[in-house]
Tab-separated table of C-alpha atoms in Angstrom:
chain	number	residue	atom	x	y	z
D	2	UNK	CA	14.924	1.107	1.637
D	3	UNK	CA	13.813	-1.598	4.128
D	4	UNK	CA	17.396	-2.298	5.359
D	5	UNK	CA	16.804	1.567	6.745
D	6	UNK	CA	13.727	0.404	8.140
D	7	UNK	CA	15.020	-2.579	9.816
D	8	UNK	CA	17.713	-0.276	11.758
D	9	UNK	CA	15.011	2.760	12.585
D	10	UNK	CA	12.597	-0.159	13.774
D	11	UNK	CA	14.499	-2.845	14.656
D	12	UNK	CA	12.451	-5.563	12.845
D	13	UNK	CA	14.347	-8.051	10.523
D	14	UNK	CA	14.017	-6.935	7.287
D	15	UNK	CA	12.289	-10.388	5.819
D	16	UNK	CA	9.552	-9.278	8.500
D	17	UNK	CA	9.293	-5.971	6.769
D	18	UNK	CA	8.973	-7.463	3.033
D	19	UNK	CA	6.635	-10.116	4.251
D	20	UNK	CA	4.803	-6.803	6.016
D	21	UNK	CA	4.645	-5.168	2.405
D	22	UNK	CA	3.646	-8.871	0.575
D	23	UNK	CA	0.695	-8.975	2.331
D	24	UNK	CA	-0.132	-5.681	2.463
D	25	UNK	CA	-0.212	-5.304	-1.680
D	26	UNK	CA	-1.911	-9.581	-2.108
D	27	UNK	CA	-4.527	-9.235	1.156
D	28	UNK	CA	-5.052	-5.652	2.214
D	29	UNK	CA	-4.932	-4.329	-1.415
D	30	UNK	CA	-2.422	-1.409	-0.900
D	31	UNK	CA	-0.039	-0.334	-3.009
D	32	UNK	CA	2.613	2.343	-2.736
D	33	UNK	CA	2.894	4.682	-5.810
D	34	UNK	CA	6.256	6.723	-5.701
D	35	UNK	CA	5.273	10.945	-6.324
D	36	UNK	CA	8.408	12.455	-8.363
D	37	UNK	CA	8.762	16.032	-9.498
D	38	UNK	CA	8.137	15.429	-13.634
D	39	UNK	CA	10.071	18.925	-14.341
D	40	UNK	CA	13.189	17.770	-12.580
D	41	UNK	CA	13.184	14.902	-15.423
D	42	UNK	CA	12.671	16.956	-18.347
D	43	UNK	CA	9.188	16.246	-18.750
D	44	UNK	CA	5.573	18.726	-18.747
D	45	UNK	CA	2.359	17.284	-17.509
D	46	UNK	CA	-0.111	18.378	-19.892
D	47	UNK	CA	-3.857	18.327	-19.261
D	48	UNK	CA	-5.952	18.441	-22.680
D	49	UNK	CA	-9.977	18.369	-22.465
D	50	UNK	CA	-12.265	17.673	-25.345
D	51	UNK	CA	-16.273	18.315	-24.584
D	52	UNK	CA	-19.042	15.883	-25.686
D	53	UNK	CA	-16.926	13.440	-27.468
D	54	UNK	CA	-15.879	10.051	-25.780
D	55	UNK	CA	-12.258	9.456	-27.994
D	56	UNK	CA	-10.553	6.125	-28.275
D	57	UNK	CA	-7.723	7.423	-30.263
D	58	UNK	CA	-5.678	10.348	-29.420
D	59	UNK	CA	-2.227	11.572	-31.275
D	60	UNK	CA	1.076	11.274	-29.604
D	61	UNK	CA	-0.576	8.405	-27.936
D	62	UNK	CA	3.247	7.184	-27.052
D	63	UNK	CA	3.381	10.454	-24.438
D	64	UNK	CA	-0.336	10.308	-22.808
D	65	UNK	CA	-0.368	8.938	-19.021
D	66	UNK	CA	-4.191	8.378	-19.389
D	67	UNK	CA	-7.526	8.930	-21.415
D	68	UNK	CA	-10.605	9.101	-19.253
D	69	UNK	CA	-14.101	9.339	-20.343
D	70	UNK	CA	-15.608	12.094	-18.176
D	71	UNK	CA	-19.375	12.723	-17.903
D	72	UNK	CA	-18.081	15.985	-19.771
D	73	UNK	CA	-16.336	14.146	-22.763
D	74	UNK	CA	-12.574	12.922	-22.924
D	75	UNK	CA	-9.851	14.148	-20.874
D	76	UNK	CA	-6.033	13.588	-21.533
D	77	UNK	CA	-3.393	13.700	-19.759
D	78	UNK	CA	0.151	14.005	-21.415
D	79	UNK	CA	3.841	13.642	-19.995
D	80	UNK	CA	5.943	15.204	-22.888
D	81	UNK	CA	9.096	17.108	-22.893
D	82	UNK	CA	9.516	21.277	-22.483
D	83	UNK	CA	10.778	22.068	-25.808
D	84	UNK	CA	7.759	19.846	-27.417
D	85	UNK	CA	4.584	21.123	-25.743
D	86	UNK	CA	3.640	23.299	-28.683
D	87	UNK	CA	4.657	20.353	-31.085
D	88	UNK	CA	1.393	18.817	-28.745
D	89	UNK	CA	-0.919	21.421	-29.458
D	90	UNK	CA	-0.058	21.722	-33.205
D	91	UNK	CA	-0.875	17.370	-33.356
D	92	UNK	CA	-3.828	17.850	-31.703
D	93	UNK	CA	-5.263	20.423	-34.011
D	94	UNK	CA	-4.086	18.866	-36.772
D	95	UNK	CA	-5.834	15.323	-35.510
D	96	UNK	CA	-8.958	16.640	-33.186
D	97	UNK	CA	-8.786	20.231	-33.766
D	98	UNK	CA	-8.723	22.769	-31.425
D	99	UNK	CA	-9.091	21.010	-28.122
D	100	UNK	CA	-11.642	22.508	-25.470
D	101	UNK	CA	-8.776	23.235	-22.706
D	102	UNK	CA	-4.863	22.781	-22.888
D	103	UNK	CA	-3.526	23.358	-19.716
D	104	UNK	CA	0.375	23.225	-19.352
D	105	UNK	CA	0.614	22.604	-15.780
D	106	UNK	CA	3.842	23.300	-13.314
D	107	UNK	CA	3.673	20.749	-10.983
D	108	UNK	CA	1.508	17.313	-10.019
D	109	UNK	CA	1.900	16.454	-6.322
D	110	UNK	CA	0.299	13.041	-4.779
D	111	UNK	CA	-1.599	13.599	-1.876
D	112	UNK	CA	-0.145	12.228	1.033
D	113	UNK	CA	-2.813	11.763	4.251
D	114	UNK	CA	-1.012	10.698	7.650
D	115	UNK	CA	-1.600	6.984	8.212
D	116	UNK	CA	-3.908	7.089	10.893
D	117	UNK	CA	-6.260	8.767	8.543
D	118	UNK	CA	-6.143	5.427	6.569
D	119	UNK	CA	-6.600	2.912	9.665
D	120	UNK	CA	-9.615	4.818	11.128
D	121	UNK	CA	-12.334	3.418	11.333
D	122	UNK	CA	-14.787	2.896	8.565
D	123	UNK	CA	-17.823	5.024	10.241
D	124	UNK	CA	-15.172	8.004	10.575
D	125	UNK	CA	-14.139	7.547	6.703
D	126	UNK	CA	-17.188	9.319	5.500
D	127	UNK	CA	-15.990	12.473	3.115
D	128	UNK	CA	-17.871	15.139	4.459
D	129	UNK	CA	-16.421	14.125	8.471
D	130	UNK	CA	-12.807	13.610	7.062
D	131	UNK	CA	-12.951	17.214	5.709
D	132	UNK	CA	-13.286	18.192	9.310
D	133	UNK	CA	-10.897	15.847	10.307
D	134	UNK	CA	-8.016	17.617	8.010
D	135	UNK	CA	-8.076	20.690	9.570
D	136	UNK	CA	-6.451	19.097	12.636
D	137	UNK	CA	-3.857	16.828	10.196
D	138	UNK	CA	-0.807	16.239	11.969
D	139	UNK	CA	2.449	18.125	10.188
D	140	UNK	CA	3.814	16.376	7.219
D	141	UNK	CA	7.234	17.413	5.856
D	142	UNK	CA	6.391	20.133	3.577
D	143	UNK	CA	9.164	18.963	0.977
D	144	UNK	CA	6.350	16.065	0.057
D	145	UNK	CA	3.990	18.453	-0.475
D	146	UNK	CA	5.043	21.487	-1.944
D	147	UNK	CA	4.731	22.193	-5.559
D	148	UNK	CA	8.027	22.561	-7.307
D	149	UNK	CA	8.615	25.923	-8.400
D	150	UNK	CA	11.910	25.920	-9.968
D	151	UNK	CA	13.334	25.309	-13.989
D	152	UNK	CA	12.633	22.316	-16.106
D	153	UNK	CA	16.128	20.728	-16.155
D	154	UNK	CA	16.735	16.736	-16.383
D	155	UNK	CA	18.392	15.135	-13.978
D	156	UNK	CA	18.133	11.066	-15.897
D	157	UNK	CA	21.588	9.832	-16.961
D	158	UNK	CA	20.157	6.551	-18.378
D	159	UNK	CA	17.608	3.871	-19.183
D	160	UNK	CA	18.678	2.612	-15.060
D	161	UNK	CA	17.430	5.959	-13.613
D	162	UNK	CA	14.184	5.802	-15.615
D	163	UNK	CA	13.578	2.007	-14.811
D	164	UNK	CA	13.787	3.167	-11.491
D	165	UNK	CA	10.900	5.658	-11.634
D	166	UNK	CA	8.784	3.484	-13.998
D	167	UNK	CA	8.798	0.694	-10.869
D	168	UNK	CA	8.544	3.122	-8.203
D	169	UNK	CA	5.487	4.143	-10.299
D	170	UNK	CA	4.029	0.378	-10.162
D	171	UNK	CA	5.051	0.231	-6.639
D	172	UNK	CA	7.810	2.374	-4.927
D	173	UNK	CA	7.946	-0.378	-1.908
D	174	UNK	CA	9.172	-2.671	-4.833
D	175	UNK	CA	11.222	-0.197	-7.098
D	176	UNK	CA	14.860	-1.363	-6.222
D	177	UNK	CA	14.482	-4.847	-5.527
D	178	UNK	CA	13.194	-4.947	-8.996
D	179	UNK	CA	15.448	-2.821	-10.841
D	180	UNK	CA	18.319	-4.959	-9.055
D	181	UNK	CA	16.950	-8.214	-10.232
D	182	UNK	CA	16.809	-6.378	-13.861
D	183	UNK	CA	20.069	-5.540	-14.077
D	184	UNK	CA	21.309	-9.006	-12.815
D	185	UNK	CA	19.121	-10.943	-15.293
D	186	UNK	CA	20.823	-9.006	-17.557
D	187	UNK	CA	24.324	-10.065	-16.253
D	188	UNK	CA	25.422	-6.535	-15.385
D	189	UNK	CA	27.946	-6.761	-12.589
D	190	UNK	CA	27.775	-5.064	-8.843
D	191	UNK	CA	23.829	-4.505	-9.724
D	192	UNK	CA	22.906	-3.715	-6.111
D	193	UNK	CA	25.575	-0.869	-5.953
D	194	UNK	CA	24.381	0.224	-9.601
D	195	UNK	CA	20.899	0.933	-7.935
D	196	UNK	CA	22.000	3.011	-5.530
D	197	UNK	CA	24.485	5.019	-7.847
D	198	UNK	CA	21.718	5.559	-9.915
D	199	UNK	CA	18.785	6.287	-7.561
D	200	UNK	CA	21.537	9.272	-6.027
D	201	UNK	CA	21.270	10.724	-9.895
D	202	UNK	CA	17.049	11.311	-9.067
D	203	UNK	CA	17.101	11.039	-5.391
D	204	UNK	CA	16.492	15.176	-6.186
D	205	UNK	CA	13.245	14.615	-8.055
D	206	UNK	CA	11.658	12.073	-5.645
D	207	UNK	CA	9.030	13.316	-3.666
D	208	UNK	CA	7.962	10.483	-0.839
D	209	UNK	CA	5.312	7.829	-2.077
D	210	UNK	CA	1.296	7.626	-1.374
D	211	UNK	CA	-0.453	4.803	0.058
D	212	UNK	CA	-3.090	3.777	-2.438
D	213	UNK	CA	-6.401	1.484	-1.186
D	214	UNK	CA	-8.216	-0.747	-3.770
D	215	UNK	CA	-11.509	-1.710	-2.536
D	216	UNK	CA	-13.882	-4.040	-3.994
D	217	UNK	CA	-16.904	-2.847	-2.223
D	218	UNK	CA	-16.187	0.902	-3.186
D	219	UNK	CA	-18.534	2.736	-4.819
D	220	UNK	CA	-15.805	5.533	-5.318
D	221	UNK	CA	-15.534	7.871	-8.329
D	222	UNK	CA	-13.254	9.580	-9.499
D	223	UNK	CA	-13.663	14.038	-9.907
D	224	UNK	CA	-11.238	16.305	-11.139
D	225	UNK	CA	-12.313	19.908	-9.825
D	226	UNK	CA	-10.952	22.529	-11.914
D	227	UNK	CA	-10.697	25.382	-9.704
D	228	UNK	CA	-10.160	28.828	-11.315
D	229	UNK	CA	-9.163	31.463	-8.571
D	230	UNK	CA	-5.931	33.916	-7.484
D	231	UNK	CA	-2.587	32.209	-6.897
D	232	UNK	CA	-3.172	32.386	-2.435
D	233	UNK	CA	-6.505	30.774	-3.072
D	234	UNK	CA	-5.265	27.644	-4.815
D	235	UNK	CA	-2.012	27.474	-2.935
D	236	UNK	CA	-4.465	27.393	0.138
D	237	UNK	CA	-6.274	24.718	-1.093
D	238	UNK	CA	-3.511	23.032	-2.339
D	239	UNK	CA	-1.947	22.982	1.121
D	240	UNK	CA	-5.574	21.455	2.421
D	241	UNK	CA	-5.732	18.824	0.263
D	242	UNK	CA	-2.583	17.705	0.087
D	243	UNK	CA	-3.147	15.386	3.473
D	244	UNK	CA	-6.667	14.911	2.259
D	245	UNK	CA	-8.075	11.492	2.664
D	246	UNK	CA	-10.112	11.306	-0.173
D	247	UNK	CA	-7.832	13.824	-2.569
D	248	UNK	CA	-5.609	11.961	-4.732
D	249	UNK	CA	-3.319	14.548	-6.501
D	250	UNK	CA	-3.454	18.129	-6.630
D	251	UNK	CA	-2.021	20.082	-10.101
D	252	UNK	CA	-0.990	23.538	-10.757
D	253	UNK	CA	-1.256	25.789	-13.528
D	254	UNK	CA	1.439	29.060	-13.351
D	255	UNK	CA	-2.191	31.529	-13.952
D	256	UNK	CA	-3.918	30.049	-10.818
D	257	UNK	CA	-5.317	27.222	-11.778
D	258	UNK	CA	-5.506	24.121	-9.664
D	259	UNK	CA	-6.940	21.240	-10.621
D	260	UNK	CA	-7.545	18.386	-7.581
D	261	UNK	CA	-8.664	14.896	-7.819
D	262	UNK	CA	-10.900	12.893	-5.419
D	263	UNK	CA	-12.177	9.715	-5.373
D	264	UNK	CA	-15.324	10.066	-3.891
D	265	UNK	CA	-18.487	7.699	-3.497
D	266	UNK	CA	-20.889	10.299	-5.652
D	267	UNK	CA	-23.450	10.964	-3.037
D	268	UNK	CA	-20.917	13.211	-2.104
D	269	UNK	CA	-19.557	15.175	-5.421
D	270	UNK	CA	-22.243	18.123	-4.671
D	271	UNK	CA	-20.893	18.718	-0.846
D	272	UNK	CA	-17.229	18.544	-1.669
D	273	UNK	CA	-17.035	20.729	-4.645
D	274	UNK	CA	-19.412	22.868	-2.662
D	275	UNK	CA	-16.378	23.038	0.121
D	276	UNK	CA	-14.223	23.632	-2.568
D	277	UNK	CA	-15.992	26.550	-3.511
D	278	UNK	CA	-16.438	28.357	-0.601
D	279	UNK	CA	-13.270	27.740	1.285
D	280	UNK	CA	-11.780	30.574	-0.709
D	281	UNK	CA	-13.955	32.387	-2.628
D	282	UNK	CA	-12.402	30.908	-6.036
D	283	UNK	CA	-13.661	32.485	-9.080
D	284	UNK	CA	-15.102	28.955	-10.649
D	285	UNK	CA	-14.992	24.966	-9.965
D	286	UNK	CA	-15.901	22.838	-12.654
D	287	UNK	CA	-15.382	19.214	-12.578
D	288	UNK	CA	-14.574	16.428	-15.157
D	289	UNK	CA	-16.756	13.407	-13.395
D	290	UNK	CA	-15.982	9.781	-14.185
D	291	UNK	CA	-15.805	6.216	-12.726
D	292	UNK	CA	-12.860	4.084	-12.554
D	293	UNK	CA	-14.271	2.038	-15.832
D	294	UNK	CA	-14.116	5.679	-17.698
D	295	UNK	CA	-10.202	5.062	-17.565
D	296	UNK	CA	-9.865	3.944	-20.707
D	297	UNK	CA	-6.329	4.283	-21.029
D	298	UNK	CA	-3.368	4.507	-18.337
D	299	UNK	CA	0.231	4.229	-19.293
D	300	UNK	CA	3.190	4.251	-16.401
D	301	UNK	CA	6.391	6.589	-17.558
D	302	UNK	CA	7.193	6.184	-21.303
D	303	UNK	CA	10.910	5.152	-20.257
D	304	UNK	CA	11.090	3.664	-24.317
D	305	UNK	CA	10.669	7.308	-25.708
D	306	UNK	CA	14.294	8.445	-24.295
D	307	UNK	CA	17.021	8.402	-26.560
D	308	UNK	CA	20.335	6.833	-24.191
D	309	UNK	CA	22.688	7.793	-26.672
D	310	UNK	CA	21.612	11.538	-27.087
D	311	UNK	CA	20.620	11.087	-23.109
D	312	UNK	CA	17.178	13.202	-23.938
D	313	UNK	CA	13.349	12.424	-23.932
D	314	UNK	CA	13.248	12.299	-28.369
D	315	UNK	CA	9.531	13.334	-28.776
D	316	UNK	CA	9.285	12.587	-32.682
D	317	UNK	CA	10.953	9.289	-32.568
D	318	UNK	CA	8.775	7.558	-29.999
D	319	UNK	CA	8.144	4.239	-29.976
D	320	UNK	CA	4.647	3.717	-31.464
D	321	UNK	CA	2.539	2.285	-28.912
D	322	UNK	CA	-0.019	-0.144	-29.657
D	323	UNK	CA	-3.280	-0.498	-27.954
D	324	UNK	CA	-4.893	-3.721	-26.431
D	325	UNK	CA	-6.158	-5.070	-23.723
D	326	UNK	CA	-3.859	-6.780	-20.660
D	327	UNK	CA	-4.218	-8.506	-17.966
D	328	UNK	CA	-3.586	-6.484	-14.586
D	329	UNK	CA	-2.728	-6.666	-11.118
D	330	UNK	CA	-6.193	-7.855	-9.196
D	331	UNK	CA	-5.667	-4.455	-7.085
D	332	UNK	CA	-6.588	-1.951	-10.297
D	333	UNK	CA	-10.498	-1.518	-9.984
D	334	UNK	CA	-10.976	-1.926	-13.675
D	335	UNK	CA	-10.288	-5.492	-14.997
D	336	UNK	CA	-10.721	-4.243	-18.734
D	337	UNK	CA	-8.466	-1.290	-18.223
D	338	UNK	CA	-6.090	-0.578	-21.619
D	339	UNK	CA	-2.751	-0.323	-20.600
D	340	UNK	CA	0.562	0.037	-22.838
D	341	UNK	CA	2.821	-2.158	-21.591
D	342	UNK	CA	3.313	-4.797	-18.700
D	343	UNK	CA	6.405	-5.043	-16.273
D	344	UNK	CA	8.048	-8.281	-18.705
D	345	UNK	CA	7.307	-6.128	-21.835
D	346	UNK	CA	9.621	-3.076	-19.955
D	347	UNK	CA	12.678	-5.501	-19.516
D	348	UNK	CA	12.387	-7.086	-22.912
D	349	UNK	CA	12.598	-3.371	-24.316
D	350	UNK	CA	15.987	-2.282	-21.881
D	351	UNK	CA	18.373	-4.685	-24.068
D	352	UNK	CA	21.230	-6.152	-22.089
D	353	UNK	CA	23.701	-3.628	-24.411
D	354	UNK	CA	21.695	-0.296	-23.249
D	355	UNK	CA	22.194	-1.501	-19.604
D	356	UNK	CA	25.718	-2.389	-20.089
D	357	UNK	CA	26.363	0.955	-21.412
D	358	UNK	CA	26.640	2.085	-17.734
D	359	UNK	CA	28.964	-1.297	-16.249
């Protein structure tokens, strides 16, 4: 919270949210918060389809994004434990048998020290900041660390999720916003309702990642499958979690780990060369893409819980329709499909949902 900041740094707090203002409108940052999806109920699923580009996939309310890949379409679903084979048995039904399914254990956001980001531009390259990581300064392994416990759900509400929807627009931004939610909605004491409710998921937060937009980038976007014994890919994960260029790292429970970078593509061949020889892994393949072959992000699906049966309800989701939005001048792709924007969220929490919990 930036009142904490303003007593650890002793700068007013309007300072600190003019600090973050022109960070997000000049510098193009933006803070995305990294929770732990099991410790909400949910499984991140990663589904792969060779040479076909889809537009359309099933259980479209429950994907987080559809990516054209140089290898096809890749999906990526959030969906709840007890429906992951209801998932498979859709998309066979729809698409048939996709090419890959992976049921992964854990997504963790990278999270690079910030020095890393301020160097300078010359010392950005991908190959040097490889070199660089192996001297990282020590980051608090509870961001980085894969969870390894049960699927449990720790939501109470629509308030909890509302929190971790904004934190996933911009965790810098998450409780001022859910605050001025609740008190457009006429809900009494909405700052202490926040708090209340951030201490029901202040277990699955995991820290937040610094994310750079740049105009002049040339960046694209690689997801390395890496197929290799459990202390290979927990080594790597460890590496690239304070990568520079790494953006999230995800584990399967065989060994699998699948890593994205955002990489100018000059440099794919050296990277997932690194990748491959740091530990001997069995195989890397890659799904390669630019940001335009995101056809299809979604931030957390907070409209698919039920608050009265206080559960994720998988076949009574609300059916999403697709078309293009406006968004934020920061997101690289100005055509980018999205599901829903920020307005369309609070129009969907109805005042008597949030009053539920007054």
């Amino acid at each position: 919270m930036q009142v904490e900041m303003e007593r650890e740094l002793g700068i007013p707090q309007p300072s600190i949210s003019r600090f973050f203002s022109v960070l997000r409108e000049r510098a193009r940052v933006r803070f995305r918060l990294d929770f732990v999806h099991r410790l909400i109920g949910l499984r991140v699923i990663a589904v792969a389809y060779e040479s076909t580009w889809l537009r359309s996939v099933p259980a479209i309310d429950w994907a987080s994004s559809i990516n054209h890949t140089n290898q096809g379409t890749l999906v990526f679903y959030r969906v709840p434990e007890e429906n992951v084979q209801d998932l498979m048995e859709l998309l066979k039904k729809s698409l048939g048998e996709p090419s890959a399914f992976h049921v992964l254990d854990d997504l963790v956001l990278s999270k690079p020290s910030i020095q890393y980001y301020l160097a300078e531009r010359y010392s950005q390259n991908p190959l040097m900041a490889l070199k660089e990581n192996e001297g990282h300064p020590p980051v608090d392994p509870r961001l980085l660390l894969p969870y390894e416990g049960e699927t449990m759900n720790l939501v109470k509400d629509y308030v909890d999720l509302y929190l971790l929807m904004r934190g996933e627009v911009d965790a810098v931004g998450a409780l001022v916003e859910t605050w001025s939610a609740l008190t457009t909605l006429n809900v009494s004491r909405a700052k202490r309702k926040v708090l209340y409710h951030l201490s029901h998921i202040a277990g699955a937060m995991r820290g937040s990642k610094a994310i750079l937009y740049d105009s002049s980038s040339n960046s694209t976007l690689v997801y390395a499958f890496v197929e290799g014994d459990r202390r290979c890919t927990n080594d790597l994960t460890r590496y690239f979690s304070t990568y520079l260029y790494s953006v999230a790292m995800m584990k399967e429970r065989g060994g699998l780990l699948i890593t994205i970078f955002s990489i100018p593509p000059k440099y794919i061949p050296s990277v997932l060369s690194f990748v491959k020889d740091m530990c001997g892994a069995f195989r890397v393949s890659s799904h390669v893409l630019p940001y335009a072959g995101i056809f299809f992000r979604q931030v957390l699906p907070i409209r698919n819980y039920d608050n009265r049966s206080k559960r994720w309800d998988f076949w009574n989701a609300g059916m999403l329709e697709m078309m293009k939005k406006d968004v934020p001048k920061y997101q690289a792709n100005s055509d980018l499909v999205v599901e829903m924007t920020a307005e369309d969220y609070l129009q969907m929490l109805s005042s008597e949902a949030l009053r539920e919990i007054d």
